[in-house]
Each structure stands twice: as structure tokens, then as C-alpha cells.
Amino acid sequence: MAERIMNPDYVAEPEKVNVKRGLEGAVVDTTAVSKVTPETNSLIYRGYPVQELAEKCRFEEVAYLLWNGDLPNATQFAAFEAKERAARDISKENLQAIRLLPKKCHPMDSIRTAVSFLGCEDFRSVGGDSQFAAGGGGEAGTDVWGKTSNPDKALLLLAKIPTMIAADYRFKKGLDFIPPDPQRTLADNFFHMCFGKSPSAEVIKCFDASLTLYAEHSFNASTFTTRVVTSTESDIYSATVAGIGALKGPLHGGANEQVMHMMIEIGDPRRAKDWMIQALNEKRKIMGFGHRVYKYGDSRVPTMKKYAQKMAEVTGEKKWMVMYDALEQTMLEKKKIYPNLDFPAGPAYYMMGFEIDFFTPIFVMARTAGWSAHIMEQAANNRIIRPLSEYVGSPERHVNR
Ligand code: COA
């Protein structure tokens, strides 16, 4: 692994160079998509508080809002929804590609690959002079960057990603693929494609609200990644594949899976306090806690916690939320660090019946809405993203041969 081998004579000159490691505190562009205000624990999408959207709107309406700037009226929503429902099928070749993936590969790797495959099928995302760019999926090279075709491509991603994830879910369990059902909402259809049946309306609402809460969060690591890729005039599929790669890490989206592994490791809520104290003494990072921007609590947590509690009522599995409270309280007492959205989302998805390694792919389903909004915003007013670094390596030297 390439380490940062410092030149021993390097002298930092803070008055000359202001290095912002991890881009902490750096404002790198403007956006009209969403705003996080840590002082008031608030998050707005296009002006609307996220809690209101989670309670009163469906995830599909929220995607429309993020892309178009306003909530749809009834006619606009009917047209949008009809398009989304009609676009859910994936090609038999893409389905076969998912089927052929190693059974043990992580579902985040599967969805990254399936989205890449979709990009290969959309010839609008291929350079015009490519010898392979012929036939199917739109005219080759017409709008690679997607300035005009991105709304259409974003809709394909929103509609097809749940189908790809559910297909992978079924194949990993040795089960047959269940095709999407256009009569169902996006959330209901996902349960149908994974389990072959719908849960109660209450459970569908918990899941749908979680998608809204996960849909967008300003310049987080994966969204920023999609903007960097877009800034080179690359296409939306490449940007989304890169976003999935960034989201996979446990410091970002992968944390919702790690939360559940941690809760299972603890096992009994009565052990939670001692487990947490010991983990902190061992300087372990506790998954589902802390945030780069929020320092006094994550705006999305109270709503998601409410829905996780609802899942505990519906399933009768009370222990996870008892453990939740014990871990939260101990972390606050010992470190004054608050839970982030992944902390309630982990047990909520578990109680819905999903396998743990599908929690982050579900996050992908939701964040596709936010990524696409940012990709379109970046493409509409672009400047290539290219920061600087401070060189701390060896002074100039020469190959003495
Ligand atoms: N568990 C234990 N300690 C934590 C912690 C956690 N989850 N999150 C932050 N801290 C501690 C750090 O160790 C550090 O302590 P120190 O000053 O004694 O060294 C202090 O709090 C500041 O944290 P820092 O790592 O500088 O914050 P960051 O902004 O760089 O990182 C996260 C933010 C989200 C990456 C970090 O909180 C984390 O790794 N959380 C767990 C993963 C997670 O839940 N990710 C999902 C984010 S939505």
C-alpha cells in the first residue's frame, strides 16, 4: 500500500497553505437541491423539511421534487409515475449478468456491476465514434454527458435499480426472479420482488419513509463523487457507479449494515451498556454514531427511530429498540456523540425481513434520487473539479544511472 512517506525536512507553512483534510469545512460549490443546518438539526429538500416529506409524501414524489424543484401536481405525478412503472423491467442480458455473479459477492458489488451493465446498454452514453456504438438504447453519441437526456436516464436508474437489487437477492438465495409489478408503488413492488408478497400498509410506509430520509444529503462523500465524475463531462451511469463505490464504505452507507452486525454481536440489551463502555475503551469506532456535519444530532433520526419503533410493534421484536436506547444513552453519557440515520435504519430493515448485506443497496435505491439531482445540477453549470494538494514527499532528485 502506498504510504504517505514524508520528507523529514518538510516544514509546514500554515500561513501559506491551509490544508483541509477530508475537505472538512470547505464550501466547494453552490446547490439548490438541499440544505443541512447543523445548528438547528434541520435538513430541507428544495425548501421542504425532510420530516414533512417522509410523513406526507411518497418516495416517488420526493424524487420528482429533487429533480424538478417542486412537488408534482396530480397530473404531473400520474405521468411521472406511469413512466417509472413502465421502466422497471431490466434486459434479459442484464438479468443473466446478475445471475452469473459469484454467489458470495457483496450485493453492493452486484448493483455496481448491474448499473454499469445498464450504461453499456444505453448507447446515448457512448462516445459517437465508438466502433461498438450501434443499435438499441438511443442513438449513439448523441448526448453522452446527458445535458438533455439525463432526466430520462435518471428515471431509468430510479425504476431499474430496485429490480436489479431484488434479482440479486433472489439469485443469492437460489430462488427464481420475480418480475416487477407495475400496479404497485416503488416501495411495495420492492417487497413483492424480494419476498413474493406485500407486507402490511404500515410496513410499506416505514420502508417508503426510510427511502425519503435516505434520498438526499447535500455534498456527502458519494454525492460529491458523482459530481466529480460528472464534472469531467462523463455520463450519469459512470457517475452513479462511482457513487455506489463511495457509498459502500462503512464510514458512509455501509454503516447501516455494520450497526446490525454490532447489535447481533451484543445479542442481549442488558449487555449493551457494558459492551459500549468496553468498545470505547478499546477506541473502537461505533457504527451508526457521529457525523461530519451534525454535531448535536442528525435531523433524520427522530423520524426513522419512530418508524423503527413501529416495526418493533408490528413484529413484536422489542429487543432491538431496547438495545438502541441503551447504546444511545451510553454513547451520549460517555462521548456526547449522537446517532446518525444508519442507527435506526439498521434494525428497521432487519425487522422488515431483509438480509443485512442488502441494507446498503437499499440506501442506493434511495440515494439514486439525490445523486441524479446533483448530476443534473453539476452538468447544467459545470466547472471541472480539480483541487490542489500540498506536496510533502522527497525533494527533487534524479535517477543516477
Ligand atoms: N465512535 C467512536 N468515536 C467516534 C465516532 C464513533 N462512531 N465518531 C466520531 N468519534 C470520535 C472520534 O474518534 C474523534 O475523537 P478524538 O477527537 O478523540 O479523536 C471525534 O469523535 C471526532 O470524530 P472524527 O473522526 O474527527 O469525525 P469525522 O467527521 O472525521 O467522521 C464519521 C465522521 C461519520 C466518519 C465518524 O463519526 C464515523 O466513523 N462514524 C461511524 C460510521 C458511521 O456511522 N457512518 C455513517 C455516517 S452518516
CSV table of C-alpha atoms in Angstrom, one decimal, residues 80-312:
chain,number,residue,atom,x,y,z
A,80,PHE,CA,-44.1,10.6,-13.8
A,81,GLU,CA,-45.3,7.5,-12.0
A,82,ALA,CA,-46.6,5.9,-15.2
A,83,LYS,CA,-43.1,6.3,-16.8
A,84,GLU,CA,-41.4,5.0,-13.7
A,85,ARG,CA,-43.6,1.9,-13.5
A,86,ALA,CA,-43.2,1.2,-17.3
A,87,ALA,CA,-39.4,1.4,-17.0
A,88,ARG,CA,-38.9,-1.2,-14.2
A,89,ASP,CA,-38.0,-4.2,-16.3
A,90,ILE,CA,-34.3,-5.0,-17.0
A,91,SER,CA,-33.0,-6.7,-20.1
A,92,LYS,CA,-32.6,-10.5,-20.1
A,93,GLU,CA,-28.9,-10.0,-20.6
A,94,ASN,CA,-28.6,-7.8,-17.5
A,95,LEU,CA,-30.6,-10.3,-15.5
A,96,GLN,CA,-28.3,-13.0,-16.7
A,97,ALA,CA,-25.2,-10.9,-15.8
A,98,ILE,CA,-26.6,-10.6,-12.3
A,99,ARG,CA,-27.3,-14.3,-12.2
A,100,LEU,CA,-23.7,-15.1,-13.2
A,101,LEU,CA,-22.1,-13.1,-10.4
A,102,PRO,CA,-20.3,-15.1,-7.7
A,103,LYS,CA,-22.9,-16.0,-5.1
A,104,LYS,CA,-20.6,-14.7,-2.4
A,105,CYS,CA,-20.0,-11.2,-3.9
A,106,HIS,CA,-21.5,-8.4,-1.8
A,107,PRO,CA,-24.8,-7.1,-3.1
A,108,MET,CA,-23.2,-3.6,-3.4
A,109,ASP,CA,-20.7,-5.1,-5.9
A,110,SER,CA,-23.7,-6.7,-7.7
A,111,ILE,CA,-25.6,-3.4,-8.0
A,112,ARG,CA,-22.5,-1.5,-9.0
A,113,THR,CA,-22.0,-4.1,-11.8
A,114,ALA,CA,-25.6,-4.1,-12.9
A,115,VAL,CA,-25.7,-0.3,-13.2
A,116,SER,CA,-22.5,-0.4,-15.2
A,117,PHE,CA,-24.2,-3.0,-17.5
A,118,LEU,CA,-27.2,-0.7,-17.9
A,119,GLY,CA,-24.8,2.0,-19.0
A,120,CYS,CA,-23.4,-0.3,-21.7
A,121,GLU,CA,-27.0,-0.8,-22.9
A,122,ASP,CA,-27.7,2.9,-23.3
A,123,PHE,CA,-25.9,3.9,-26.4
A,124,ARG,CA,-26.5,7.6,-25.7
A,125,SER,CA,-23.7,7.2,-23.1
A,126,VAL,CA,-21.1,6.0,-25.6
A,127,GLY,CA,-18.8,8.3,-27.5
A,128,GLY,CA,-20.1,9.0,-31.0
A,129,ASP,CA,-17.0,7.5,-32.7
A,130,SER,CA,-17.1,4.2,-30.7
A,131,GLN,CA,-17.0,1.3,-33.1
A,132,PHE,CA,-19.3,-0.5,-30.7
A,133,ALA,CA,-21.9,2.2,-30.6
A,134,ALA,CA,-24.7,0.8,-32.8
A,135,GLY,CA,-28.3,-0.1,-32.3
A,136,GLY,CA,-30.6,-0.1,-29.2
A,137,GLY,CA,-30.9,2.2,-26.2
A,138,GLY,CA,-31.0,5.5,-28.1
A,139,GLU,CA,-28.8,6.9,-30.8
A,140,ALA,CA,-25.0,6.6,-30.2
A,141,GLY,CA,-23.0,9.6,-29.0
A,142,THR,CA,-25.9,12.0,-29.3
A,143,ASP,CA,-25.8,13.2,-25.7
A,144,VAL,CA,-23.0,11.3,-23.8
A,145,TRP,CA,-22.8,13.9,-21.0
A,146,GLY,CA,-26.6,13.8,-20.8
A,147,LYS,CA,-27.4,17.5,-20.6
A,148,THR,CA,-30.7,16.8,-22.3
A,149,SER,CA,-31.1,13.1,-21.8
A,150,ASN,CA,-30.2,12.9,-18.0
A,151,PRO,CA,-33.8,13.3,-16.7
A,152,ASP,CA,-34.8,10.3,-18.9
A,153,LYS,CA,-31.7,8.3,-17.8
A,154,ALA,CA,-32.2,9.2,-14.1
A,155,LEU,CA,-35.8,7.8,-14.4
A,156,LEU,CA,-34.4,4.6,-15.8
A,157,LEU,CA,-32.0,4.3,-12.9
A,158,LEU,CA,-34.7,5.0,-10.3
A,159,ALA,CA,-37.0,2.4,-11.9
A,160,LYS,CA,-34.5,-0.4,-12.6
A,161,ILE,CA,-32.2,-0.3,-9.6
A,162,PRO,CA,-34.8,-1.9,-7.3
A,163,THR,CA,-35.3,-4.6,-9.9
A,164,MET,CA,-31.6,-5.3,-10.1
A,165,ILE,CA,-31.2,-5.5,-6.3
A,166,ALA,CA,-34.3,-7.7,-5.9
A,167,ALA,CA,-33.0,-10.0,-8.7
A,168,ASP,CA,-29.6,-10.3,-6.9
A,169,TYR,CA,-31.5,-11.0,-3.6
A,170,ARG,CA,-33.4,-13.9,-5.2
A,171,PHE,CA,-30.5,-15.4,-7.0
A,172,LYS,CA,-28.3,-15.4,-3.9
A,173,LYS,CA,-30.9,-17.4,-2.2
A,174,GLY,CA,-31.2,-19.8,-5.1
A,175,LEU,CA,-34.7,-18.5,-5.9
A,176,ASP,CA,-36.4,-17.5,-9.2
A,177,PHE,CA,-36.5,-13.9,-10.3
A,178,ILE,CA,-39.9,-12.2,-9.7
A,179,PRO,CA,-40.6,-9.6,-12.4
A,180,PRO,CA,-41.7,-6.1,-11.3
A,181,ASP,CA,-45.4,-5.4,-10.9
A,182,PRO,CA,-46.5,-2.1,-12.5
A,183,GLN,CA,-49.6,-2.0,-10.3
A,184,ARG,CA,-47.6,-1.5,-7.2
A,185,THR,CA,-45.8,1.6,-5.7
A,186,LEU,CA,-42.0,1.5,-5.8
A,187,ALA,CA,-41.7,0.5,-2.2
A,188,ASP,CA,-44.5,-2.2,-2.3
A,189,ASN,CA,-43.0,-3.5,-5.6
A,190,PHE,CA,-39.6,-4.0,-3.9
A,191,PHE,CA,-41.1,-6.2,-1.2
A,192,HIS,CA,-43.0,-8.1,-3.9
A,193,MET,CA,-39.9,-8.7,-6.0
A,194,CYS,CA,-37.8,-9.8,-2.9
A,195,PHE,CA,-40.4,-11.9,-1.0
A,196,GLY,CA,-43.2,-12.6,-3.5
A,197,LYS,CA,-45.7,-10.9,-1.3
A,198,SER,CA,-46.6,-7.5,0.2
A,199,PRO,CA,-46.3,-6.7,3.9
A,200,SER,CA,-49.0,-4.5,5.6
A,201,ALA,CA,-49.5,-0.9,4.6
A,202,GLU,CA,-47.8,0.1,7.9
A,203,VAL,CA,-44.6,-1.7,7.0
A,204,ILE,CA,-44.6,-0.3,3.4
A,205,LYS,CA,-45.0,3.2,4.9
A,206,CYS,CA,-42.0,2.6,7.2
A,207,PHE,CA,-39.9,1.5,4.2
A,208,ASP,CA,-41.1,4.3,2.0
A,209,ALA,CA,-40.3,6.9,4.6
A,210,SER,CA,-36.8,5.5,5.0
A,211,LEU,CA,-36.3,5.9,1.3
A,212,THR,CA,-37.2,9.6,1.6
A,213,LEU,CA,-34.9,10.1,4.6
A,214,TYR,CA,-32.0,8.4,2.7
A,215,ALA,CA,-32.8,10.2,-0.7
A,216,GLU,CA,-30.5,13.2,-0.4
A,217,HIS,CA,-28.0,14.8,1.9
A,218,SER,CA,-26.1,17.6,0.1
A,219,PHE,CA,-22.3,17.2,-0.6
A,220,ASN,CA,-21.8,13.9,1.3
A,221,ALA,CA,-18.9,11.6,0.0
A,222,SER,CA,-20.9,9.6,-2.6
A,223,THR,CA,-22.8,12.6,-3.9
A,224,PHE,CA,-19.6,14.6,-4.2
A,225,THR,CA,-18.1,11.6,-6.0
A,226,THR,CA,-21.0,11.7,-8.6
A,227,ARG,CA,-20.4,15.4,-9.1
A,228,VAL,CA,-16.6,15.0,-9.6
A,229,VAL,CA,-17.3,12.3,-12.3
A,230,THR,CA,-19.9,14.5,-13.9
A,231,SER,CA,-17.6,17.5,-13.9
A,232,THR,CA,-15.4,15.7,-16.4
A,233,GLU,CA,-18.3,15.5,-18.8
A,234,SER,CA,-18.7,11.8,-18.2
A,235,ASP,CA,-22.1,10.1,-18.2
A,236,ILE,CA,-24.7,9.5,-15.5
A,237,TYR,CA,-24.1,5.8,-15.4
A,238,SER,CA,-20.4,6.2,-14.7
A,239,ALA,CA,-21.2,8.8,-12.0
A,240,THR,CA,-23.7,6.5,-10.4
A,241,VAL,CA,-21.3,3.5,-10.4
A,242,ALA,CA,-18.7,5.7,-8.7
A,243,GLY,CA,-21.3,6.9,-6.2
A,244,ILE,CA,-22.2,3.3,-5.4
A,245,GLY,CA,-18.5,2.6,-4.8
A,246,ALA,CA,-18.2,5.5,-2.4
A,247,LEU,CA,-21.4,4.6,-0.6
A,248,LYS,CA,-20.2,1.0,0.1
A,249,GLY,CA,-17.6,2.0,2.7
A,250,PRO,CA,-18.5,1.6,6.4
A,251,LEU,CA,-17.8,5.2,7.2
A,252,HIS,CA,-20.6,6.1,4.8
A,253,GLY,CA,-23.6,4.0,3.7
A,254,GLY,CA,-22.0,0.7,4.7
A,255,ALA,CA,-22.6,1.7,8.3
A,256,ASN,CA,-26.3,0.6,8.3
A,257,GLU,CA,-25.1,-3.0,7.9
A,258,GLN,CA,-22.4,-2.7,10.5
A,259,VAL,CA,-25.0,-1.4,13.0
A,260,MET,CA,-27.0,-4.6,12.7
A,261,HIS,CA,-23.9,-6.8,12.9
A,262,MET,CA,-23.0,-4.9,16.1
A,263,MET,CA,-26.4,-5.3,17.6
A,264,ILE,CA,-26.3,-9.1,16.8
A,265,GLU,CA,-22.8,-9.3,18.4
A,266,ILE,CA,-24.2,-7.6,21.6
A,267,GLY,CA,-27.1,-10.0,21.5
A,268,ASP,CA,-28.9,-9.1,24.7
A,269,PRO,CA,-29.9,-5.5,25.5
A,270,ARG,CA,-28.7,-6.0,29.1
A,271,ARG,CA,-25.2,-6.3,27.8
A,272,ALA,CA,-25.4,-3.1,25.7
A,273,LYS,CA,-24.1,-0.6,28.2
A,274,ASP,CA,-21.0,-2.7,29.2
A,275,TRP,CA,-20.3,-3.6,25.6
A,276,MET,CA,-20.3,0.1,24.6
A,277,ILE,CA,-18.0,1.1,27.5
A,278,GLN,CA,-15.6,-1.6,26.6
A,279,ALA,CA,-15.7,-0.8,22.9
A,280,LEU,CA,-15.0,2.9,23.7
A,281,ASN,CA,-12.1,1.9,26.0
A,282,GLU,CA,-10.7,-0.1,23.1
A,283,LYS,CA,-11.1,3.0,20.9
A,284,ARG,CA,-13.4,1.2,18.5
A,285,LYS,CA,-15.5,3.3,16.1
A,286,ILE,CA,-19.1,2.7,16.9
A,287,MET,CA,-21.1,2.3,13.7
A,288,GLY,CA,-24.2,4.4,13.4
A,289,PHE,CA,-22.8,7.2,15.6
A,290,GLY,CA,-21.2,10.5,14.7
A,291,HIS,CA,-21.4,12.7,11.6
A,292,ARG,CA,-19.1,15.1,9.8
A,293,VAL,CA,-21.7,17.9,9.7
A,294,TYR,CA,-24.2,17.2,12.5
A,295,LYS,CA,-22.6,17.5,15.9
A,296,TYR,CA,-25.8,17.8,18.0
A,297,GLY,CA,-27.9,15.1,16.4
A,298,ASP,CA,-29.0,14.0,13.0
A,299,SER,CA,-32.2,15.7,11.7
A,300,ARG,CA,-33.4,12.4,10.2
A,301,VAL,CA,-33.0,10.2,13.3
A,302,PRO,CA,-36.2,11.0,15.2
A,303,THR,CA,-38.5,10.2,12.2
A,304,MET,CA,-36.5,7.0,11.4
A,305,LYS,CA,-36.5,6.0,15.1
A,306,LYS,CA,-40.3,6.4,15.2
A,307,TYR,CA,-40.6,4.0,12.2
A,308,ALA,CA,-38.1,1.5,13.7
A,309,GLN,CA,-40.3,1.5,16.8
A,310,LYS,CA,-43.3,0.9,14.7
A,311,MET,CA,-41.6,-2.1,13.2
A,312,ALA,CA,-40.9,-3.4,16.7
